Short mmCIF file of C-alpha atoms in Angstrom, two decimals:
data_model
loop_
_atom_site.label_atom_id
_atom_site.label_comp_id
_atom_site.label_asym_id
_atom_site.label_seq_id
_atom_site.Cartn_x
_atom_site.Cartn_y
_atom_site.Cartn_z
CA UNK R 289 9.54 -2.87 0.97
CA UNK R 290 9.38 -1.03 -2.34
CA UNK R 291 9.76 2.72 -2.71
CA UNK R 292 6.44 4.61 -3.23
CA UNK R 293 5.97 7.69 -5.40
CA UNK R 294 2.90 9.58 -6.62
CA UNK R 295 2.73 7.40 -9.74
CA UNK R 296 3.81 4.11 -8.07
CA UNK R 297 1.75 3.22 -5.00
CA UNK R 298 3.76 0.44 -3.32
CA UNK R 299 2.78 1.07 0.30
CA UNK R 300 0.42 -1.12 2.33
CA UNK R 301 -2.26 1.53 2.93
CA UNK R 302 -5.50 0.49 1.24
CA UNK R 303 -7.11 3.94 1.52
CA UNK R 304 -4.57 6.15 -0.23
CA UNK R 305 -1.12 6.58 -1.70
CA UNK R 306 1.18 7.52 1.16
CA UNK R 307 3.42 9.48 -1.23
CA UNK R 308 0.68 12.15 -1.16
CA UNK R 309 2.31 13.19 2.13
CA UNK R 310 5.26 14.57 0.19
CA UNK R 311 7.94 12.94 -1.90
CA UNK R 312 8.93 9.39 -2.62
CA UNK R 313 9.76 7.25 0.40
CA UNK R 314 9.70 3.74 1.83
CA UNK R 315 6.20 4.00 3.26
CA UNK R 316 4.70 1.04 5.07
CA UNK R 317 1.18 2.03 6.12
CA UNK R 318 1.70 5.76 5.75
CA UNK R 319 4.44 7.50 7.33
CA UNK R 320 6.31 7.19 10.52
CA UNK R 321 9.21 9.07 8.98
CA UNK R 322 9.98 11.30 6.02
CA UNK R 323 13.10 13.16 5.04
CA UNK R 324 11.20 14.69 2.11
CA UNK R 325 8.95 16.92 4.20
CA UNK R 326 8.67 20.70 4.10
CA UNK R 327 11.74 22.52 5.43
CA UNK R 328 11.09 24.87 8.37
CA UNK R 329 14.22 26.89 9.13
CA UNK R 330 13.29 27.30 12.80
CA UNK R 331 12.41 23.60 13.19
CA UNK R 332 8.80 24.30 14.23
CA UNK R 333 5.49 23.79 12.46
CA UNK R 334 1.90 24.39 13.49
CA UNK R 335 -0.86 21.84 12.90
CA UNK R 336 -2.27 23.65 9.86
CA UNK R 337 1.06 23.55 8.00
CA UNK R 338 2.37 20.63 5.90
CA UNK R 339 4.44 17.95 7.61
CA UNK R 340 8.06 18.80 8.05
CA UNK R 341 11.13 16.61 7.98
CA UNK R 342 10.65 14.05 10.72
CA UNK R 343 11.60 10.66 12.08
CA UNK R 344 8.56 9.58 14.08
CA UNK R 345 9.88 6.32 15.52
CA UNK R 346 11.83 8.24 18.16
CA UNK R 347 10.31 7.85 21.62
CA UNK R 348 7.70 10.54 22.38
CA UNK R 349 8.33 12.26 19.03
CA UNK R 350 6.48 15.56 18.62
CA UNK R 351 5.17 16.08 15.05
CA UNK R 352 5.24 19.86 15.53
CA UNK R 353 9.03 19.59 15.43
CA UNK R 354 10.70 19.53 12.03
CA UNK R 355 14.31 18.47 11.67
CA UNK R 356 16.53 21.22 10.32
CA UNK R 357 19.18 18.78 9.14
CA UNK R 358 19.15 15.18 7.98
CA UNK R 359 21.87 13.07 6.43
CA UNK R 360 21.26 9.73 4.75
CA UNK R 361 24.35 7.59 4.38
CA UNK R 362 24.69 4.35 2.45
CA UNK R 363 27.35 1.78 3.15
CA UNK R 364 28.24 -1.35 1.22
CA UNK R 365 26.90 -4.67 2.40
CA UNK R 366 29.47 -6.63 4.39
CA UNK R 367 29.75 -10.16 3.06
#
C-alpha cells in the first residue's frame, strides 16, 4: 500500500482522499488508524472535534479517546 497525502491520493476510497482526515498515512479505505490526528492533552475528544490520535483496530476501540503518546519504531528486515 502506498502512502497517501493531500496531493497524492493513493488510498482505495473512490469517494474522497483519505488524507483529508489529517496528515499523510497508509490509508486503505479511509482510516482505521492515524498517528497524525489532533493532539488532545487529556486524551478525550467530543464528536464535534477533529479526530485525535487513534489506532482503531483495537477491540472495542472508542473514537472519543485520543492517544496521548505514540511511538513508531522501524527495524531492519531480517534476511
